[in-house]
Amino acid sequence: MKYQKPNQHMDEREKLRKFRELDDAFAEALRELEKPNSRFNIPTGPPVRSLEEREANDEQVRQHVFEQRLKALMNEHAQSKESVAMLLRTMQSLGHIA
């Protein structure tokens, strides 16, 4: 047990030393980035879209997937647009769909 305490103490010193090295490297990188003629070329990626744009796009994708699935089901069961529309109106009038 006596031998573990000095090792633990050294481990803590080593951790602190490594942390300081990392902190110094990070600070140096930040200073380099702040220079006007920095030699770093950091890719920024595509522009960030707003939440509203993403939600609108998601809704368009869902709508498209729904339409494709509905058309496939209509073809599979040999149903016309008119018969599906009549079915939906009937279900709506009975309160089965909103």
Coordinates of C-alpha atoms in Angstrom, one line a residue:
M1 CA 0.0 0.0 0.0
K2 CA 2.8 2.4 0.7
Y3 CA 4.1 2.0 -2.8
Q4 CA 0.7 2.9 -4.4
K5 CA 0.5 6.4 -3.0
P6 CA 3.7 7.7 -4.7
N7 CA 2.6 6.1 -8.0
Q8 CA -0.8 7.7 -7.7
H9 CA 0.8 11.0 -6.9
M10 CA 3.1 10.8 -9.9
D11 CA 0.1 9.8 -12.1
E12 CA -1.7 13.0 -11.0
R13 CA 1.4 15.0 -11.8
E14 CA 1.7 13.4 -15.2
K15 CA -2.0 14.1 -15.8
L16 CA -1.5 17.7 -14.9
R17 CA 1.6 18.0 -17.1
K18 CA -0.3 16.6 -20.0
F19 CA -3.2 18.9 -19.4
R20 CA -1.0 21.9 -19.4
E21 CA 0.7 20.8 -22.6
L22 CA -2.7 20.3 -24.2
D23 CA -3.9 23.7 -22.9
D24 CA -0.8 25.4 -24.3
A25 CA -1.2 23.7 -27.7
F26 CA -4.9 24.8 -27.8
A27 CA -4.0 28.4 -26.8
E28 CA -1.3 28.5 -29.6
A29 CA -3.8 27.1 -32.1
L30 CA -6.3 29.8 -31.2
R31 CA -3.6 32.5 -31.5
E32 CA -2.7 31.2 -35.0
L33 CA -6.4 31.3 -36.0
E34 CA -6.7 34.9 -34.9
K35 CA -3.9 36.1 -37.2
P36 CA -5.2 37.8 -40.3
N37 CA -2.9 36.0 -42.7
S38 CA -3.2 32.6 -40.9
R39 CA -1.7 29.7 -42.9
F40 CA -4.4 27.4 -41.7
N41 CA -7.1 26.6 -44.2
I42 CA -10.0 25.3 -42.2
P43 CA -12.9 23.9 -44.3
T44 CA -16.2 25.3 -43.1
G45 CA -18.5 22.9 -44.9
P46 CA -21.9 23.7 -46.4
P47 CA -23.9 26.6 -45.0
V48 CA -26.0 25.9 -42.0
R49 CA -29.7 25.8 -42.8
S50 CA -32.2 27.2 -40.4
L51 CA -34.5 24.8 -38.4
E52 CA -37.5 26.1 -40.4
E53 CA -35.8 25.2 -43.7
R54 CA -34.9 21.8 -42.5
E55 CA -38.4 21.1 -41.2
A56 CA -39.9 22.3 -44.6
N57 CA -37.5 20.1 -46.5
D58 CA -38.3 17.1 -44.2
E59 CA -42.0 17.8 -44.8
Q60 CA -41.5 17.8 -48.5
V61 CA -39.6 14.5 -48.3
R62 CA -42.4 12.9 -46.2
Q63 CA -45.0 14.2 -48.6
H64 CA -43.2 12.8 -51.6
V65 CA -42.7 9.4 -49.9
F66 CA -46.4 9.3 -48.9
E67 CA -47.5 10.1 -52.5
Q68 CA -45.3 7.4 -53.9
R69 CA -46.6 4.8 -51.4
L70 CA -50.2 5.8 -52.1
K71 CA -49.7 5.5 -55.8
A72 CA -48.1 2.1 -55.4
L73 CA -51.0 0.9 -53.2
M74 CA -53.6 2.3 -55.7
N75 CA -51.9 0.4 -58.5
E76 CA -51.5 -2.7 -56.4
H77 CA -55.3 -2.7 -55.6
A78 CA -56.4 -1.3 -58.9
Q79 CA -58.0 1.8 -57.4
S80 CA -58.6 5.1 -59.2
K81 CA -58.0 8.5 -57.8
E82 CA -61.7 9.1 -57.7
S83 CA -62.4 5.9 -55.7
V84 CA -59.7 6.7 -53.2
A85 CA -61.0 10.3 -52.8
M86 CA -64.5 9.0 -52.2
L87 CA -63.2 6.5 -49.6
L88 CA -61.3 9.4 -47.8
R89 CA -64.4 11.6 -47.8
T90 CA -66.5 8.8 -46.4
M91 CA -64.0 8.0 -43.7
Q92 CA -63.8 11.8 -42.9
S93 CA -67.6 12.1 -42.7
L94 CA -67.7 9.1 -40.3
G95 CA -65.0 10.7 -38.1
H96 CA -62.4 8.1 -38.7
I97 CA -59.9 10.7 -39.9
A98 CA -59.4 14.4 -39.2

